[in-house]
Amino acid sequence: MSPYSRLLILTVLLVSLIIPCATGFAALRIGDDGDDVCELQERLTVLHYDVTPDGSYGPATERAIRKFQQDQGLEVDGIAGRGTLDALVRLSPTVSRASRPMGDRLIAVARQYIGTPYYYGGTSPSGFDCSGFTQYVFSQVGINLQRTADAQFGQGRQVDSNTLKTGDLVFFSTYEAGPSHVGIYIGSGRFIHSGSSTGVTVSSLSDGYWRGNYYGATRILR
């Protein structure tokens, strides 16, 4: 192979590596979820747009983005692309993950483990049962929970379902009477938990099964 051919191949390889880095920015849009969406929502909240920082890019977040885009003279498409995100960061510079309220930080930690398999007796990211998951997540923000769902129900202050806040523990009677399953409320009627058939996932309190087996809620966070 000639030196020219080797140089040409090397150039093509370098370009193939550089281009994805330059164009790999991923816009946020309806259906997305996670920590980046939560930060997006927090910035919108700081700017007084009506959205809950729950980490899920749903219709309310899309409406807030459209209103923000309209107010800033941007293309109104409901998608948080580069221009929209740059404008949000510029207008809400004080928002940072370190400054999040405790409940939002807790949910950001919990969301990292979506998809982790269920394991009876599990208390680590290799596998969680329901109370092992809540105990582990709370420990990551410096709060100690008891090991079992019924023991966790005895911690904190009991709250009504109509006054739930992000980070509250929600309990269900499933395989036995009393609080036998637990999850963490993330806002908008949803909670994150480690289900025996799903692993760590997000579910709705209005779902027939969970609504029918709802037991109560407690507030650990102040």
mmCIF file of C-alpha atoms in Angstrom:
data_model
loop_
_atom_site.group_PDB
_atom_site.id
_atom_site.type_symbol
_atom_site.label_atom_id
_atom_site.label_comp_id
_atom_site.label_asym_id
_atom_site.label_seq_id
_atom_site.Cartn_x
_atom_site.Cartn_y
_atom_site.Cartn_z
ATOM 1 C CA MET A 1 0.000 0.000 0.000
ATOM 2 C CA SER A 2 1.355 3.384 -0.985
ATOM 3 C CA PRO A 3 1.999 6.132 1.594
ATOM 4 C CA TYR A 4 -0.740 8.189 -0.113
ATOM 5 C CA SER A 5 -3.278 5.367 0.317
ATOM 6 C CA ARG A 6 -2.376 4.948 3.965
ATOM 7 C CA LEU A 7 -2.742 8.701 4.515
ATOM 8 C CA LEU A 8 -6.136 8.693 2.784
ATOM 9 C CA ILE A 9 -7.405 5.823 4.959
ATOM 10 C CA LEU A 10 -6.143 7.541 8.111
ATOM 11 C CA THR A 11 -7.893 10.773 7.116
ATOM 12 C CA VAL A 12 -11.199 8.959 6.522
ATOM 13 C CA LEU A 13 -10.933 7.266 9.924
ATOM 14 C CA LEU A 14 -10.240 10.547 11.685
ATOM 15 C CA VAL A 15 -13.181 12.240 9.985
ATOM 16 C CA SER A 16 -15.467 9.362 10.940
ATOM 17 C CA LEU A 17 -14.487 9.862 14.572
ATOM 18 C CA ILE A 18 -14.753 13.642 14.585
ATOM 19 C CA ILE A 19 -18.108 14.035 12.819
ATOM 20 C CA PRO A 20 -20.172 12.082 15.375
ATOM 21 C CA CYS A 21 -18.620 14.149 18.164
ATOM 22 C CA ALA A 22 -19.602 17.333 16.391
ATOM 23 C CA THR A 23 -23.103 16.223 15.470
ATOM 24 C CA GLY A 24 -23.948 13.834 18.318
ATOM 25 C CA PHE A 25 -26.056 16.362 20.240
ATOM 26 C CA ALA A 26 -29.417 14.816 21.016
ATOM 27 C CA ALA A 27 -32.435 17.091 21.328
ATOM 28 C CA LEU A 28 -34.969 16.396 24.065
ATOM 29 C CA ARG A 29 -38.537 15.748 22.997
ATOM 30 C CA ILE A 30 -41.819 14.254 24.130
ATOM 31 C CA GLY A 31 -41.359 10.665 25.324
ATOM 32 C CA ASP A 32 -37.848 11.249 26.710
ATOM 33 C CA ASP A 33 -37.100 10.970 30.403
ATOM 34 C CA GLY A 34 -34.193 11.112 32.795
ATOM 35 C CA ASP A 35 -31.888 13.547 34.533
ATOM 36 C CA ASP A 36 -31.458 15.880 31.541
ATOM 37 C CA VAL A 37 -35.222 16.258 31.205
ATOM 38 C CA CYS A 38 -35.479 17.007 34.927
ATOM 39 C CA GLU A 39 -32.902 19.789 34.609
ATOM 40 C CA LEU A 40 -34.742 21.157 31.580
ATOM 41 C CA GLN A 41 -37.962 21.251 33.597
ATOM 42 C CA GLU A 42 -36.226 22.926 36.537
ATOM 43 C CA ARG A 43 -34.977 25.694 34.266
ATOM 44 C CA LEU A 44 -38.486 26.189 32.909
ATOM 45 C CA THR A 45 -39.820 26.335 36.472
ATOM 46 C CA VAL A 46 -37.264 28.979 37.474
ATOM 47 C CA LEU A 47 -38.505 31.040 34.507
ATOM 48 C CA HIS A 48 -42.111 30.626 35.752
ATOM 49 C CA TYR A 49 -43.352 28.165 33.157
ATOM 50 C CA ASP A 50 -45.963 25.710 34.414
ATOM 51 C CA VAL A 51 -44.237 22.321 34.557
ATOM 52 C CA THR A 52 -43.358 19.773 37.245
ATOM 53 C CA PRO A 53 -39.685 18.642 37.414
ATOM 54 C CA ASP A 54 -40.453 14.911 37.329
ATOM 55 C CA GLY A 55 -37.923 13.879 34.683
ATOM 56 C CA SER A 56 -40.553 12.898 32.110
ATOM 57 C CA TYR A 57 -40.967 14.906 28.880
ATOM 58 C CA GLY A 58 -44.731 14.728 28.587
ATOM 59 C CA PRO A 59 -47.416 17.012 27.097
ATOM 60 C CA ALA A 60 -47.069 19.607 29.884
ATOM 61 C CA THR A 61 -43.332 19.949 29.252
ATOM 62 C CA GLU A 62 -43.880 20.166 25.518
ATOM 63 C CA ARG A 63 -46.436 22.953 26.047
ATOM 64 C CA ALA A 64 -44.004 24.812 28.313
ATOM 65 C CA ILE A 65 -41.230 24.506 25.721
ATOM 66 C CA ARG A 66 -43.537 25.781 22.977
ATOM 67 C CA LYS A 67 -44.482 28.787 25.119
ATOM 68 C CA PHE A 68 -40.799 29.452 25.922
ATOM 69 C CA GLN A 69 -39.879 29.214 22.239
ATOM 70 C CA GLN A 70 -42.679 31.606 21.319
ATOM 71 C CA ASP A 71 -41.611 34.080 24.016
ATOM 72 C CA GLN A 72 -37.981 33.984 22.842
ATOM 73 C CA GLY A 73 -38.710 34.227 19.128
ATOM 74 C CA LEU A 74 -37.444 30.708 18.455
ATOM 75 C CA GLU A 75 -38.865 28.092 16.132
ATOM 76 C CA VAL A 76 -41.934 26.743 17.903
ATOM 77 C CA ASP A 77 -41.790 22.962 17.602
ATOM 78 C CA GLY A 78 -41.980 21.748 21.220
ATOM 79 C CA ILE A 79 -38.534 20.139 20.903
ATOM 80 C CA ALA A 80 -35.663 21.222 23.150
ATOM 81 C CA GLY A 81 -32.948 21.477 20.526
ATOM 82 C CA ARG A 82 -29.633 23.274 20.717
ATOM 83 C CA GLY A 83 -31.018 26.796 20.301
ATOM 84 C CA THR A 84 -33.773 26.265 22.862
ATOM 85 C CA LEU A 85 -31.424 24.721 25.429
ATOM 86 C CA ASP A 86 -28.820 27.440 24.938
ATOM 87 C CA ALA A 87 -31.484 30.078 25.579
ATOM 88 C CA LEU A 88 -32.725 28.254 28.683
ATOM 89 C CA VAL A 89 -29.216 27.999 30.135
ATOM 90 C CA ARG A 90 -28.522 31.654 29.384
ATOM 91 C CA LEU A 91 -31.734 32.814 31.070
ATOM 92 C CA SER A 92 -31.553 30.492 34.106
ATOM 93 C CA PRO A 93 -27.840 30.391 35.007
ATOM 94 C CA THR A 94 -28.424 29.686 38.709
ATOM 95 C CA VAL A 95 -29.912 26.240 38.119
ATOM 96 C CA SER A 96 -27.510 23.400 38.823
ATOM 97 C CA ARG A 97 -27.903 19.781 39.832
ATOM 98 C CA ALA A 98 -26.127 20.441 43.134
ATOM 99 C CA SER A 99 -28.695 23.104 44.057
ATOM 100 C CA ARG A 100 -31.735 20.905 43.453
ATOM 101 C CA PRO A 101 -34.262 20.386 46.240
ATOM 102 C CA MET A 102 -33.692 17.104 48.091
ATOM 103 C CA GLY A 103 -36.750 15.475 46.511
ATOM 104 C CA ASP A 104 -35.526 16.189 42.991
ATOM 105 C CA ARG A 105 -32.030 14.920 43.829
ATOM 106 C CA LEU A 106 -33.577 11.745 45.233
ATOM 107 C CA ILE A 107 -35.584 11.111 42.061
ATOM 108 C CA ALA A 108 -32.536 11.807 39.884
ATOM 109 C CA VAL A 109 -30.695 9.055 41.785
ATOM 110 C CA ALA A 110 -33.647 6.655 41.559
ATOM 111 C CA ARG A 111 -34.018 7.107 37.800
ATOM 112 C CA GLN A 112 -30.437 5.971 37.230
ATOM 113 C CA TYR A 113 -31.517 2.430 38.134
ATOM 114 C CA ILE A 114 -34.536 2.059 35.846
ATOM 115 C CA GLY A 115 -34.233 -1.363 34.260
ATOM 116 C CA THR A 116 -32.339 -2.912 37.183
ATOM 117 C CA PRO A 117 -33.753 -6.422 37.711
ATOM 118 C CA TYR A 118 -35.825 -7.442 40.700
ATOM 119 C CA TYR A 119 -34.067 -9.719 43.159
ATOM 120 C CA TYR A 120 -35.713 -10.928 46.352
ATOM 121 C CA GLY A 121 -33.623 -9.642 49.236
ATOM 122 C CA GLY A 122 -31.615 -7.456 46.841
ATOM 123 C CA THR A 123 -30.167 -4.207 48.177
ATOM 124 C CA SER A 124 -27.660 -3.229 45.481
ATOM 125 C CA PRO A 125 -27.615 -2.104 41.822
ATOM 126 C CA SER A 126 -27.092 -5.714 40.778
ATOM 127 C CA GLY A 127 -30.681 -6.372 41.859
ATOM 128 C CA PHE A 128 -33.274 -4.796 44.199
ATOM 129 C CA ASP A 129 -36.415 -5.839 45.941
ATOM 130 C CA CYS A 130 -38.869 -3.022 46.635
ATOM 131 C CA SER A 131 -37.628 -1.894 50.047
ATOM 132 C CA GLY A 132 -34.010 -2.625 49.143
ATOM 133 C CA PHE A 133 -34.415 -0.138 46.312
ATOM 134 C CA THR A 134 -35.919 2.619 48.450
ATOM 135 C CA GLN A 135 -33.343 2.037 51.186
ATOM 136 C CA TYR A 136 -30.465 2.231 48.700
ATOM 137 C CA VAL A 137 -31.753 5.360 46.927
ATOM 138 C CA PHE A 138 -32.314 7.256 50.172
ATOM 139 C CA SER A 139 -28.853 6.241 51.403
ATOM 140 C CA GLN A 140 -27.353 7.958 48.349
ATOM 141 C CA VAL A 141 -28.640 11.310 49.651
ATOM 142 C CA GLY A 142 -27.569 10.587 53.233
ATOM 143 C CA ILE A 143 -30.853 9.283 54.684
ATOM 144 C CA ASN A 144 -31.118 5.932 56.460
ATOM 145 C CA LEU A 145 -34.258 3.867 55.953
ATOM 146 C CA GLN A 146 -35.217 0.639 57.686
ATOM 147 C CA ARG A 147 -34.857 -2.517 55.623
ATOM 148 C CA THR A 148 -38.452 -3.684 55.056
ATOM 149 C CA ALA A 149 -41.547 -2.008 53.637
ATOM 150 C CA ASP A 150 -43.553 -2.278 56.861
ATOM 151 C CA ALA A 151 -40.635 -0.861 58.890
ATOM 152 C CA GLN A 152 -40.248 2.013 56.410
ATOM 153 C CA PHE A 153 -43.955 2.760 56.798
ATOM 154 C CA GLY A 154 -43.261 3.452 60.464
ATOM 155 C CA GLN A 155 -40.699 6.133 59.581
ATOM 156 C CA GLY A 156 -41.525 9.735 58.826
ATOM 157 C CA ARG A 157 -44.973 11.310 58.883
ATOM 158 C CA GLN A 158 -48.039 9.815 57.252
ATOM 159 C CA VAL A 159 -49.529 12.025 54.522
ATOM 160 C CA ASP A 160 -52.750 11.996 52.538
ATOM 161 C CA SER A 161 -52.667 10.892 48.905
ATOM 162 C CA ASN A 162 -53.974 14.334 47.892
ATOM 163 C CA THR A 163 -50.898 16.055 49.354
ATOM 164 C CA LEU A 164 -48.135 13.837 47.991
ATOM 165 C CA LYS A 165 -44.806 15.505 47.228
ATOM 166 C CA THR A 166 -41.802 14.357 45.260
ATOM 167 C CA GLY A 167 -39.764 11.967 47.404
ATOM 168 C CA ASP A 168 -42.642 10.680 49.553
ATOM 169 C CA LEU A 169 -42.787 6.923 50.094
ATOM 170 C CA VAL A 170 -45.957 5.265 48.785
ATOM 171 C CA PHE A 171 -47.077 1.860 50.090
ATOM 172 C CA PHE A 172 -49.289 -0.932 48.834
ATOM 173 C CA SER A 173 -50.794 -4.129 50.202
ATOM 174 C CA THR A 174 -49.811 -6.772 47.683
ATOM 175 C CA TYR A 175 -48.840 -10.296 48.737
ATOM 176 C CA GLU A 176 -49.903 -9.821 52.377
ATOM 177 C CA ALA A 177 -51.995 -7.488 54.519
ATOM 178 C CA GLY A 178 -50.405 -4.215 55.521
ATOM 179 C CA PRO A 179 -47.655 -2.274 53.719
ATOM 180 C CA SER A 180 -45.887 -5.024 51.775
ATOM 181 C CA HIS A 181 -44.698 -3.019 48.756
ATOM 182 C CA VAL A 182 -43.088 0.434 48.607
ATOM 183 C CA GLY A 183 -42.030 2.968 45.990
ATOM 184 C CA ILE A 184 -40.997 6.616 45.740
ATOM 185 C CA TYR A 185 -43.432 9.251 44.503
ATOM 186 C CA ILE A 186 -41.983 11.252 41.580
ATOM 187 C CA GLY A 187 -44.870 13.624 40.861
ATOM 188 C CA SER A 188 -47.768 13.738 38.374
ATOM 189 C CA GLY A 189 -49.428 10.699 39.960
ATOM 190 C CA ARG A 190 -46.474 8.381 39.308
ATOM 191 C CA PHE A 191 -43.970 6.504 41.421
ATOM 192 C CA ILE A 192 -40.710 4.624 40.860
ATOM 193 C CA HIS A 193 -40.257 1.191 42.413
ATOM 194 C CA SER A 194 -38.758 -2.252 41.995
ATOM 195 C CA GLY A 195 -41.587 -4.551 40.940
ATOM 196 C CA SER A 196 -41.239 -8.319 41.099
ATOM 197 C CA SER A 197 -42.214 -8.688 37.433
ATOM 198 C CA THR A 198 -40.695 -5.475 36.056
ATOM 199 C CA GLY A 199 -37.591 -4.590 38.042
ATOM 200 C CA VAL A 200 -37.084 -0.879 38.635
ATOM 201 C CA THR A 201 -39.712 0.979 36.656
ATOM 202 C CA VAL A 202 -42.128 3.914 36.797
ATOM 203 C CA SER A 203 -45.815 3.179 37.377
ATOM 204 C CA SER A 204 -48.984 5.214 37.801
ATOM 205 C CA LEU A 205 -50.951 5.417 41.035
ATOM 206 C CA SER A 206 -54.108 5.505 38.909
ATOM 207 C CA ASP A 207 -53.373 2.104 37.391
ATOM 208 C CA GLY A 208 -56.110 -0.317 38.426
ATOM 209 C CA TYR A 209 -53.825 -2.694 40.310
ATOM 210 C CA TRP A 210 -51.925 -0.020 42.236
ATOM 211 C CA ARG A 211 -55.027 2.070 42.911
ATOM 212 C CA GLY A 212 -56.803 -0.976 44.296
ATOM 213 C CA ASN A 213 -53.910 -1.952 46.540
ATOM 214 C CA TYR A 214 -52.829 1.507 47.726
ATOM 215 C CA TYR A 215 -52.167 1.502 51.472
ATOM 216 C CA GLY A 216 -50.782 4.943 52.350
ATOM 217 C CA ALA A 217 -47.799 7.258 52.195
ATOM 218 C CA THR A 218 -45.165 8.717 54.497
ATOM 219 C CA ARG A 219 -42.956 11.772 54.225
ATOM 220 C CA ILE A 220 -39.301 11.302 55.142
ATOM 221 C CA LEU A 221 -37.935 14.466 53.569
ATOM 222 C CA ARG A 222 -38.452 17.758 55.363
#
